[in-house]
Coordinates of C-alpha atoms in Angstrom, one line a residue:
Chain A
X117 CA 79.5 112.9 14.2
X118 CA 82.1 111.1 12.7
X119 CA 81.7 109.4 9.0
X120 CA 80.7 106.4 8.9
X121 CA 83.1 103.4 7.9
X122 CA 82.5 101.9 4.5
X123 CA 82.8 98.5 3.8
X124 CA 85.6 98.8 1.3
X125 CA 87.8 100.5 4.0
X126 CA 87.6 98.1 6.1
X127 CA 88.2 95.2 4.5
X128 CA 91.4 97.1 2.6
X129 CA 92.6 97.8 6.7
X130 CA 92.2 94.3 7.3
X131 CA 94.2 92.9 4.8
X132 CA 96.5 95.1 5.8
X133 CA 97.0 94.0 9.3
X134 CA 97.0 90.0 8.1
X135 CA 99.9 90.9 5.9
X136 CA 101.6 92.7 8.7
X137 CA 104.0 90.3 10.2
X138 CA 102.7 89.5 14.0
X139 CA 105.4 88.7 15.5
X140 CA 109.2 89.9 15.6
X141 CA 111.5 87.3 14.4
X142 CA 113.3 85.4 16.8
X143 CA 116.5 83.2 16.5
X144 CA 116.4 79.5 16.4
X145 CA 116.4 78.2 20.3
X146 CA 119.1 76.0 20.7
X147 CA 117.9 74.5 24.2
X148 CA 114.6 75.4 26.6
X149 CA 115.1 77.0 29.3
X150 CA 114.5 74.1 31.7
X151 CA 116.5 71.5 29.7
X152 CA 120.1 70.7 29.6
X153 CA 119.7 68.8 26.1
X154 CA 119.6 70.7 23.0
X155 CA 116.6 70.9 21.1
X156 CA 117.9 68.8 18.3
X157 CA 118.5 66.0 20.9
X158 CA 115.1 65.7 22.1
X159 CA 113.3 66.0 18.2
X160 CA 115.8 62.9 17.3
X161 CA 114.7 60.9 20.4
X162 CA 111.2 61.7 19.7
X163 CA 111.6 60.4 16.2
X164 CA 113.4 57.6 17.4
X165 CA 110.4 56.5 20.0
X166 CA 107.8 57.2 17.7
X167 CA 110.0 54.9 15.1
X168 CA 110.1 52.3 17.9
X169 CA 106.4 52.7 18.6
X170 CA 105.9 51.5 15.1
X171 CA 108.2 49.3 14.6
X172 CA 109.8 46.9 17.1
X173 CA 107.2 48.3 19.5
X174 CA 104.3 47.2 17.9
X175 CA 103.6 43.7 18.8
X176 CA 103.8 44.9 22.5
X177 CA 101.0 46.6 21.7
X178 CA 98.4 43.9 21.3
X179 CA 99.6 41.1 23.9
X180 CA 99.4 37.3 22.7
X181 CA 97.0 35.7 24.4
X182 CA 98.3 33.5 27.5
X183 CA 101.5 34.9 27.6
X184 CA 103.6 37.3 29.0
X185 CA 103.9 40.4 27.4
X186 CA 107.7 41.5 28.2
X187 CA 110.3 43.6 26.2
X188 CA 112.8 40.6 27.1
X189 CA 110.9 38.3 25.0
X190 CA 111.3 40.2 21.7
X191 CA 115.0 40.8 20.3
X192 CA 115.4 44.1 18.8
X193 CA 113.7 44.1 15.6
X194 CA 111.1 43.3 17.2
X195 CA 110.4 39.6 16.3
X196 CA 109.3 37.5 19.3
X197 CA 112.7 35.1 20.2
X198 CA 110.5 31.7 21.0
X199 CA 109.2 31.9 17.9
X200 CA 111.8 31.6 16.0
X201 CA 112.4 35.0 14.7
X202 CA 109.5 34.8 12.3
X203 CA 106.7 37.3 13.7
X204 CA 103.6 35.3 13.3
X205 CA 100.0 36.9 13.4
X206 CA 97.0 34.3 14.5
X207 CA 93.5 34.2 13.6
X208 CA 90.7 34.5 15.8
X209 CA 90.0 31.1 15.8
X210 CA 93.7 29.9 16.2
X211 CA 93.7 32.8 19.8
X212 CA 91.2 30.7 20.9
X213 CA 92.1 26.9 20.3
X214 CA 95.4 28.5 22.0
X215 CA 94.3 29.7 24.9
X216 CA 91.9 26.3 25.6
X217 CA 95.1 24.0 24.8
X218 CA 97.2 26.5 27.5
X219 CA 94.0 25.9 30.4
X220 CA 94.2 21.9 29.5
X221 CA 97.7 22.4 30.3
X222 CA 97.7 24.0 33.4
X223 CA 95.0 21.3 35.0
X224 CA 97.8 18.9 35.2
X225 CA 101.4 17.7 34.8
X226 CA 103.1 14.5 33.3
X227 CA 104.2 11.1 35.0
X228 CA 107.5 12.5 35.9
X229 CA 105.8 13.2 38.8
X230 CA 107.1 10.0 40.5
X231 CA 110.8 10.7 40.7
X232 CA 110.0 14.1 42.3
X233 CA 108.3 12.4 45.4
X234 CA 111.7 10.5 45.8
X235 CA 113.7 13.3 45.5
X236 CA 111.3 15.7 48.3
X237 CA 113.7 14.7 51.6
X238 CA 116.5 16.6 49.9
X239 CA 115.0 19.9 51.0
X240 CA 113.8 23.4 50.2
X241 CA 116.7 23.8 47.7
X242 CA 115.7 20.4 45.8
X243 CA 112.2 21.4 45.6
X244 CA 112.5 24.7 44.1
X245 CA 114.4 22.6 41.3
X246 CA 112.0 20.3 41.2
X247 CA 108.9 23.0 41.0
X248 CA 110.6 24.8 38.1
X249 CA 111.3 21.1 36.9
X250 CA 107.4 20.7 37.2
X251 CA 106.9 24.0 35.1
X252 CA 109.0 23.4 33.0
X253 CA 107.2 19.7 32.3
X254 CA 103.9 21.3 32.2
X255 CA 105.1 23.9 29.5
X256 CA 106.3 21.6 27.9
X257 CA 103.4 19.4 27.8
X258 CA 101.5 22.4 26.8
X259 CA 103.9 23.0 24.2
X260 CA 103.6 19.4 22.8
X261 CA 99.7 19.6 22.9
X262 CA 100.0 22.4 21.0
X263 CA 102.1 20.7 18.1
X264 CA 99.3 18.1 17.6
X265 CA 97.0 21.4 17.3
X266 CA 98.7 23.3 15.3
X267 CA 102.5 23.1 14.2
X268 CA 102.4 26.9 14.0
X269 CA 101.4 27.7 17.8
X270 CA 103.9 29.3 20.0
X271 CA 106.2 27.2 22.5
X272 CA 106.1 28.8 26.5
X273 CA 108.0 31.0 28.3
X274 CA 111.7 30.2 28.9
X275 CA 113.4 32.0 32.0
X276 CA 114.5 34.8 29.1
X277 CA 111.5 35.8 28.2
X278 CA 109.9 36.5 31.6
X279 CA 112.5 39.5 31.9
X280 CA 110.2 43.3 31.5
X281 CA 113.3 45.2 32.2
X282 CA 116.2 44.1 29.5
X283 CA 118.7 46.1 30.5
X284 CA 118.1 44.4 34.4
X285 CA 119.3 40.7 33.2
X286 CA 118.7 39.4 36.8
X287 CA 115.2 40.4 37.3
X288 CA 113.1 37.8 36.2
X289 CA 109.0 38.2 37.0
X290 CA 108.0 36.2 39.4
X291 CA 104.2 33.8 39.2
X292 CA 101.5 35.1 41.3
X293 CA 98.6 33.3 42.1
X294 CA 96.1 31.9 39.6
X295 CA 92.2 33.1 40.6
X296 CA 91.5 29.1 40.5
X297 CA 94.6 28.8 43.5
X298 CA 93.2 31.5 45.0
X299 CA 89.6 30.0 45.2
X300 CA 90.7 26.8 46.4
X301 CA 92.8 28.6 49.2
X302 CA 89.9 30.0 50.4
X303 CA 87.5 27.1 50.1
X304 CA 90.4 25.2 51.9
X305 CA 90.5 27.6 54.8
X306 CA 87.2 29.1 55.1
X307 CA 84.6 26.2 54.4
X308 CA 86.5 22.9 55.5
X309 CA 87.8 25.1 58.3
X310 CA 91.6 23.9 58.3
X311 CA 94.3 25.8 60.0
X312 CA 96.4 28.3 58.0
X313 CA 100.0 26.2 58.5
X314 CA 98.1 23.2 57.0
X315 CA 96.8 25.3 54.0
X316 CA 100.4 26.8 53.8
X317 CA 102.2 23.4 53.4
X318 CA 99.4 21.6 50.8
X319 CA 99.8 24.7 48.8
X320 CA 103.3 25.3 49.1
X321 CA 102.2 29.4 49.6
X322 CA 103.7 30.9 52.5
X323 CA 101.7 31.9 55.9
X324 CA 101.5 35.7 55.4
X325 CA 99.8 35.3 51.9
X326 CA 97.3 32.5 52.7
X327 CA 96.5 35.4 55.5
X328 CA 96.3 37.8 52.4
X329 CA 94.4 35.1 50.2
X330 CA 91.4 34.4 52.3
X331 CA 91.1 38.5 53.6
X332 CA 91.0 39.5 50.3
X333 CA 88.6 36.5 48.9
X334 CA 86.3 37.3 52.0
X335 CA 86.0 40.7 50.9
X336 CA 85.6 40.0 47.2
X337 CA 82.8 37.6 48.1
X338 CA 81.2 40.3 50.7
X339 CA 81.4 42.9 47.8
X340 CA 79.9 40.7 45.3
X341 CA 77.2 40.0 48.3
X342 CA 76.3 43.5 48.5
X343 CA 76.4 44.0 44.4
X344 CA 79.2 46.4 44.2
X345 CA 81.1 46.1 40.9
X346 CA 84.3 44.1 40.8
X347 CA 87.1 45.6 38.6
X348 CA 87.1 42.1 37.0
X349 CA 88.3 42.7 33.1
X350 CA 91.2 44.7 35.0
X351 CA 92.5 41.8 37.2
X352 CA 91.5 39.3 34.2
X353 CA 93.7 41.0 31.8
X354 CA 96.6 41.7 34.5
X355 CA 96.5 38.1 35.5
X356 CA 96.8 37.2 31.4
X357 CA 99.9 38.7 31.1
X358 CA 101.6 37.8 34.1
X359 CA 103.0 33.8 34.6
X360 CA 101.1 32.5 37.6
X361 CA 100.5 29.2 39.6
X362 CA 98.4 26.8 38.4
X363 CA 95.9 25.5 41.0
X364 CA 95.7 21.3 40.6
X365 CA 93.2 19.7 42.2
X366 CA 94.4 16.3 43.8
X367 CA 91.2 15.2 44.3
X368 CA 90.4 14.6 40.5
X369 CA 90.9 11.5 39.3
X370 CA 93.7 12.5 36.8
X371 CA 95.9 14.5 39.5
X372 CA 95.8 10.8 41.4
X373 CA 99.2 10.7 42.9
X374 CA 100.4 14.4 41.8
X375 CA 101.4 17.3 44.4
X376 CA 100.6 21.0 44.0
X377 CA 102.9 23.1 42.3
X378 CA 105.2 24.9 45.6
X379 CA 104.5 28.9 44.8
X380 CA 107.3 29.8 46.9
X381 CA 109.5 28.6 49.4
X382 CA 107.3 27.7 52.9
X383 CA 110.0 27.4 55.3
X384 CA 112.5 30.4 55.2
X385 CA 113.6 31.9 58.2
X386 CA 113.0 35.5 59.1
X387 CA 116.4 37.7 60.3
X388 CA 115.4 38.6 64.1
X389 CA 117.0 42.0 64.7
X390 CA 119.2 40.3 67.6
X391 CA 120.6 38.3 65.3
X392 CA 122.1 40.8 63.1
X393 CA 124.8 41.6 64.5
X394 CA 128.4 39.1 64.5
X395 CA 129.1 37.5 67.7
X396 CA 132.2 35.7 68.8
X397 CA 131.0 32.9 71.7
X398 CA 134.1 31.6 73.3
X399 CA 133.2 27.8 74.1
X400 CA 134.6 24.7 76.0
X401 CA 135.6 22.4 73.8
X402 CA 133.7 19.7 75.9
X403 CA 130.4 21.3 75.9
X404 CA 127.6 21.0 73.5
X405 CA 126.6 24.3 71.9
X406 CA 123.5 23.3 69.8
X407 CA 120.7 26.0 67.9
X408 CA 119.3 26.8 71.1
X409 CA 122.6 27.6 72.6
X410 CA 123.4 30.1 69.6
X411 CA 120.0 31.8 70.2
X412 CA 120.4 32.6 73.7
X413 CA 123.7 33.7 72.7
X414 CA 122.4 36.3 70.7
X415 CA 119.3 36.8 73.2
X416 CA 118.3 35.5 76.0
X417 CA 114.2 35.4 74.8
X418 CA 115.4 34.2 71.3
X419 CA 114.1 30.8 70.2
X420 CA 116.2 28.7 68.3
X421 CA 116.1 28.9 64.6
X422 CA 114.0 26.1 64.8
X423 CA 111.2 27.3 66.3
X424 CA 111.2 30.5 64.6
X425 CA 110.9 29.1 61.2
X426 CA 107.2 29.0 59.9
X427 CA 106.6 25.3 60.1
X428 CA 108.4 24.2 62.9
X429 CA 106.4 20.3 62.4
X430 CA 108.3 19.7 59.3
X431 CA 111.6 19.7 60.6
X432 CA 110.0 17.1 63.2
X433 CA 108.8 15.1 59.7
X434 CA 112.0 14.9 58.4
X435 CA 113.4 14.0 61.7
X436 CA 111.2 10.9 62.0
X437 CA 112.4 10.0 58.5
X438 CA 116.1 10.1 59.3
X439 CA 115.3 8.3 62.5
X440 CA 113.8 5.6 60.3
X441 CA 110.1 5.2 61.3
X442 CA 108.3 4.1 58.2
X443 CA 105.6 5.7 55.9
X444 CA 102.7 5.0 58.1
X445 CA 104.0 5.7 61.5
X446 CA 105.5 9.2 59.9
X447 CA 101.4 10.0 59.3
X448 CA 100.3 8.8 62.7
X449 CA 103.4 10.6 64.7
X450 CA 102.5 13.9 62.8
X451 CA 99.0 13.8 63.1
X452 CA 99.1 13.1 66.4
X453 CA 101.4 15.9 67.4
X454 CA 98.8 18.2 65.4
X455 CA 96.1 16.6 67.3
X456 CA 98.4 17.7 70.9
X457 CA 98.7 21.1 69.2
X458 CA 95.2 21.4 68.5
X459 CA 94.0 20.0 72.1
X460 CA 96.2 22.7 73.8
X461 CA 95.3 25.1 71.6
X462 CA 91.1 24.3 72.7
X463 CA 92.6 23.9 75.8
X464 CA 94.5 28.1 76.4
X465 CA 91.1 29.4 74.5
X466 CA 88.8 28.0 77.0
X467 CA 90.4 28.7 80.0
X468 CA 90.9 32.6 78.0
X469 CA 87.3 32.6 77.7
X470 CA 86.2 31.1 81.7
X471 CA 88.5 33.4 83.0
X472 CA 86.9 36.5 80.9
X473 CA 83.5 35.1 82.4
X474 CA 84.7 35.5 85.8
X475 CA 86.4 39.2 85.4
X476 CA 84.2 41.1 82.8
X477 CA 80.8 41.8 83.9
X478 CA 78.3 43.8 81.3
X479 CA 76.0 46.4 82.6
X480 CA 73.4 47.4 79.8
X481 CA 72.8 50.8 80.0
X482 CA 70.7 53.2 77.6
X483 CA 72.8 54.0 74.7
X484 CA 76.0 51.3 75.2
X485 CA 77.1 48.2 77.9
X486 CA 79.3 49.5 80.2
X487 CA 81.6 46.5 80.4
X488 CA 83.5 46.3 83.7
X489 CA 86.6 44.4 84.0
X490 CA 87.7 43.4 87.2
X491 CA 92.1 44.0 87.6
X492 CA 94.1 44.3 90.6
X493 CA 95.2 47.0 92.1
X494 CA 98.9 45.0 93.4
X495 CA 99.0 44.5 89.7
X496 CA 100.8 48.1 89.2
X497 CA 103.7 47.1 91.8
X498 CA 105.1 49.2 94.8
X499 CA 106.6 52.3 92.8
X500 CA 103.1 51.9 90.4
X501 CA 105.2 51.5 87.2
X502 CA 104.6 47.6 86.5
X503 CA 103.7 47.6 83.0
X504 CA 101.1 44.9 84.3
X505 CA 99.5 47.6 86.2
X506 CA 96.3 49.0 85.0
X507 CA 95.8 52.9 84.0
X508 CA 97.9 55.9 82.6
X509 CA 101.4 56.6 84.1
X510 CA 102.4 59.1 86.8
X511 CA 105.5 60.8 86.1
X512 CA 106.4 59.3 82.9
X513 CA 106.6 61.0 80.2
X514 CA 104.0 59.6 77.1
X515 CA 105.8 57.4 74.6
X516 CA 103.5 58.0 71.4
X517 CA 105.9 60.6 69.8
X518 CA 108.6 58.5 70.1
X519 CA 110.5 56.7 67.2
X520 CA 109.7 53.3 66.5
X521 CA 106.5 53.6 67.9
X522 CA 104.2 51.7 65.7
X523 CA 100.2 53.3 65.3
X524 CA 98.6 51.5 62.2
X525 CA 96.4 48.5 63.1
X526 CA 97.9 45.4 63.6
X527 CA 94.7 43.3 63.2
X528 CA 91.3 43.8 61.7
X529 CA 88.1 42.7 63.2
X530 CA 85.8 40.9 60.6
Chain B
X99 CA 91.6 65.0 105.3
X100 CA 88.8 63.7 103.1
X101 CA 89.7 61.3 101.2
X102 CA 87.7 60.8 97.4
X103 CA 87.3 58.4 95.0
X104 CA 87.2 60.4 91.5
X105 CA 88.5 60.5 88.5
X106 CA 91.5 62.3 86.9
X107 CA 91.7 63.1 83.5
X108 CA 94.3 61.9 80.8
X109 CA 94.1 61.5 77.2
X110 CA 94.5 63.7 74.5
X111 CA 92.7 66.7 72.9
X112 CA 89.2 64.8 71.9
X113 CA 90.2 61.6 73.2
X114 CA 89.4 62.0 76.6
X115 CA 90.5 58.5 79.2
X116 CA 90.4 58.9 82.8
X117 CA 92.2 57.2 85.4
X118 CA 89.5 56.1 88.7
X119 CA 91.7 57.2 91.7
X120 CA 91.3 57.0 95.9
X121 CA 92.8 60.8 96.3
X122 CA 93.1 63.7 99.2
X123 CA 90.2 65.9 98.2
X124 CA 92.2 68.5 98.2
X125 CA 95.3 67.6 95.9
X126 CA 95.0 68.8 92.5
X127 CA 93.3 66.3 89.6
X128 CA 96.3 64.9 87.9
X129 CA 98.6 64.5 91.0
X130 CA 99.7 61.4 92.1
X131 CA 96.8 59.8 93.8
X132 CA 96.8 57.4 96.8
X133 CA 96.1 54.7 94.4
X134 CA 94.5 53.9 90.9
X135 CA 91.7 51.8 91.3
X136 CA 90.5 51.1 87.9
X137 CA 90.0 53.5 84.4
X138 CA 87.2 54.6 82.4
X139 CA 87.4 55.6 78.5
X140 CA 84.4 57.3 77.7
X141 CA 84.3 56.9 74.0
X142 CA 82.3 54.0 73.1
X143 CA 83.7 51.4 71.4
X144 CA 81.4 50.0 68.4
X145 CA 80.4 46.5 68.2
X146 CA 82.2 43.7 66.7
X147 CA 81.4 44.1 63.0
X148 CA 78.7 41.9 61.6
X149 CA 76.8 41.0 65.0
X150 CA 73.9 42.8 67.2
X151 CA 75.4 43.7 69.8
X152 CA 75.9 47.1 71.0
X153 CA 78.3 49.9 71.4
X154 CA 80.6 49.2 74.6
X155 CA 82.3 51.5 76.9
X156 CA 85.1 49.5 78.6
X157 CA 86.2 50.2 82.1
X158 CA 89.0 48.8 84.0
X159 CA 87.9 48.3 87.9
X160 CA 89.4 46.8 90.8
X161 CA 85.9 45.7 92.8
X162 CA 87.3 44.7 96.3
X163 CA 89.4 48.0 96.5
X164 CA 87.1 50.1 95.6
X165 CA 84.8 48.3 98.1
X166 CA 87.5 48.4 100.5
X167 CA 87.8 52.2 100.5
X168 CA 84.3 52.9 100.1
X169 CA 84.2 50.9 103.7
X170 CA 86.8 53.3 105.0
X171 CA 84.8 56.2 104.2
X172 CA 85.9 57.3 100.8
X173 CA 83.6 59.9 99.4
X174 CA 82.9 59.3 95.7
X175 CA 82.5 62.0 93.5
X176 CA 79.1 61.8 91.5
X177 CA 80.6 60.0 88.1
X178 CA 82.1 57.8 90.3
X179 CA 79.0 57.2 92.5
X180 CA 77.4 56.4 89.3
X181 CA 79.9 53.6 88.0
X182 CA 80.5 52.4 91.2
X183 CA 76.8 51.6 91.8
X184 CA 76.7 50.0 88.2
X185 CA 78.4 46.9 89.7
X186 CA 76.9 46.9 92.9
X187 CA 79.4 48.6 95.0
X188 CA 76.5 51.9 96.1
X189 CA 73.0 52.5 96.0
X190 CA 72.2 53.4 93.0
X191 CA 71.0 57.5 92.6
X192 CA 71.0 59.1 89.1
X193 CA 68.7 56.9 87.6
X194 CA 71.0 53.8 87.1
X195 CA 69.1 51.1 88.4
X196 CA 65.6 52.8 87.0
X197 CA 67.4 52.4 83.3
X198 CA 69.2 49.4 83.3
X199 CA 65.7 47.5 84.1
X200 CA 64.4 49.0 81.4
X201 CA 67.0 48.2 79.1
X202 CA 67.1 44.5 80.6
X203 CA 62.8 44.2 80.0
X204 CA 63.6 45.8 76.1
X205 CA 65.9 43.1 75.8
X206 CA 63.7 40.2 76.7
X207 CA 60.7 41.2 75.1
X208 CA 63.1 41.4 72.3
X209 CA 64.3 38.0 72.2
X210 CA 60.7 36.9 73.5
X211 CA 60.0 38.2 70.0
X212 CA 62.7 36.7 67.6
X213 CA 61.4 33.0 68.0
X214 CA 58.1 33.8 66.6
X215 CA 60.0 36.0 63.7
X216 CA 61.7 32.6 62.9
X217 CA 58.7 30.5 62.9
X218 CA 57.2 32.8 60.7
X219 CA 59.8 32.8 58.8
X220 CA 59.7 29.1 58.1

């Protein structure tokens, strides 16, 4: 049996090893082995953001209630430029009297108002002018407000300071939709049941996102229905630092005679494929060649430009108006061509819906209907390749693999 | 030759869909048939989201044909038999017409019994 260890040997072995050295000495790496920059390099960068992190970075940090909170507002020291290059911090109590002057605000817009109804029949160019004129009026509305508050209170956004990317001077952040606009979109569509061009035009948001607007509200509302939990502080902080629309409600006494602020423009005209490429028409002098003309030229099943656009009625409007028929008969001639719209519109659904009655014939069975649609059998043509023609292809080869071939859903049942 | 009214099978690995054809008995499934009277997808559709109604199967018939060449002494297989007398084209056999009573009676005691429900309610 070997002797036992005593505790003195060990701990002089011990101290032995810890002054040891563990390692063998290695030079000083110049660069790692997956990096082309030297070590040095990247230690002076980090310095450098941690520097900027602490100092030019650090008002970024804690976002000023109500505002954007973009690098292109702040010059490089970081001092924020509308402020006048003095850095100011606010109380509590002053983040709040803020943020309620900035909601007054954005519930209206001055007088000015009145020269921009003149000014509408100039068109979509105008308009845009005249919204960002409207902004720029409520800003500074808001801005003046917030003088009688407070002399020290922050003036709004100019067109600089909505820039995130500095180095990008042409990308400027565009508004997104308020959650008041949003609401009102939906209680436009939804409960008063008005059509989705009609919303589009008193909103001034386009088609596709009044589509958006109500899908997403009906789901928000169906999710609040079924008490799942809504990622709300997320969206209500996202929405504080971004500029959006401001919803104003006509209806209100104080709006009397004011038009909502135009999110976007309503009317642009989406490129067709056909009409991408350049054509040369060679044409009689004598003949007329008008829109419709040009988009037959392109394709013989292209509309003209004018009835591809997204609100076809108000070129009609602006028609009338050149043709000189006054205020009132404008309303009447519009409203009854909506009514005409609407009438045929009834009219194609209910003749859908007999002619459904006739064909489909439901036979309950134990599990599921077996619905039964009556077709035609001349329907697939002599050589059976009509596309009219019911049932899967003989001799033709399946198409699903093919490019182009769009699978996701197109429409959602709800 | 006899001639048969059947159905040939398309679709993918599955996803089964089949064509309702008038064919020669004798000519293999997927050939091309005399004529395509209809098609029937065997995967039931669900309902329309939010309502009571219930799961569909959807089939694609053309009535008078069929009729026509059930007059001329097509033979239909026994699937066929089956959705043929569905819309009143055969006797029913396999139980069809026994079933879709009873559905019908479950469906107007049913409503028989959602009035009452309401009154209750109120």
């Amino acid at each position: 049996m070997p002797p036992r260890l005593r505790a003195s040997h060990l701990s002089a072995s011990v101290s032995y090893i810890s002054v040891r050295p563990q390692s063998i000495a290695q030079p000083a790496r110049t660069a790692r082995d997956f990096s082309q920059s030297s070590c040095r390099l990247v230690t002076q960068r980090r310095r450098k953001f941690y520097e900027w992190l602490n100092g030019p970075g650090r008002p970024l940090k804690q976002p000023i209630p109500g505002s954007t909170n973009y690098l292109g507002a702040y010059d490089k020291y970081g001092n924020l430029v509308r402020a006048g290059s003095v850095p100011e911090k606010t109380s509590d109590k002053d983040k709040e009297a803020e943020a309620k002057a900035k909601a007054k605000a954005k519930a209206g817009i001055t007088e000015g108002q009145q020269t921009a109804d003149e000014a509408t029949a100039e068109g979509q160019e105008s308009l845009e002018k005249l919204d960002e004129a409207l902004r720029q009026q409520a800003k500074e509305e808001q801005a003046e407000k917030k003088k009688k508050t407070d002399e020290q209170q922050l003036s709004p956004e100019t067109m600089e300071d909505l820039r995130p990317f500095p180095l990008n001077k042409f990308f400027r952040s565009q508004p997104v939709l308020s959650e008041e606009l949003r609401e009102a979109i939906y209680q436009f569509v939804v409960k008063e049941g008005k059509p989705v061009p009609l919303a589009s035009i008193t909103f001034g948001v386009s088609n596709e996102r009044i589509g958006a607007v109500v899908r997403l509200k009906q789901m928000e509302k169906q999710w609040i229905a079924q008490g799942k939990t809504l990622a709300m502080p997320y969206s209500k902080a996202v929405l504080e630092m971004l500029p959006t629309t401001p919803y104003i409600d006509t209806s209100l006494p104080k709006n009397a005679g004011k038009r909502p602020i135009v999110h976007e423009p309503i009317n642009d005209l989406i490129v067709h494929p056909a009409t991408r490429q350049q054509l040369f028409v060679p044409v009689a002098e004598s003949r007329q060649f008008t829109r419709v003309d040009a988009g037959k030229a392109f394709d013989n099943n292209l509309l003209p430009a004018d009835e591809r656009i997204p609100h076809p009625e108000l070129v009609k409007v602006v028609r009338d108006e050149v043709t000189g028929y006054s205020k009132e008969e404008r309303r009447a001639l519009a409203e009854q061509r909506y009514l005409e719209a609407m009438e045929k519109k009834k009219k194609a659904e209910e003749a859908k819906k007999r002619e459904e009655l006739e064909t489909k014939r439901t036979v309950p069975q134990r599990r599921w209907d077996f619905v039964f649609r009556d077709v035609s059998v001349e329907h697939a043509g002599r050589n059976g390749r009509d596309p009219r023609g019911v049932g899967w292809r003989y001799g033709l080869p399946h198409q699903d693999r093919k490019k182009g071939q769009v699978k996701i859903p197109t429409k959602v049942e709800a | 030759m006899v001639l048969r009214i059947r159905l040939a099978r398309f679709g993918k690995k599955h996803a089964p869909f089949y064509n309702i054809v008038v064919a020669h008995a004798r000519t293999a499934r997927n050939s091309r048939p005399l004529e395509v009277l209809g098609t029937y997808d065997p995967i039931p559709k669900p309902p329309p989201p939010g309502t009571n109604a219930r799961p569909w199967k959807d089939i694609k018939l053309d009535v008078s044909r069929a009729r026509y060449w059930v007059g001329v002494g097509a033979q239909p297989s026994d699937t066929a038999w089956r959705l043929l007398s569905m819309v009143g084209i055969l006797e029913p056999r396999f139980r069809v017409g026994q079933i879709q009573g009873k559905v019908v009676k479950a469906e107007t005691a049913a409503k028989s019994l959602i009035p009452e429900e309401a009154e209750v309610a109120q």
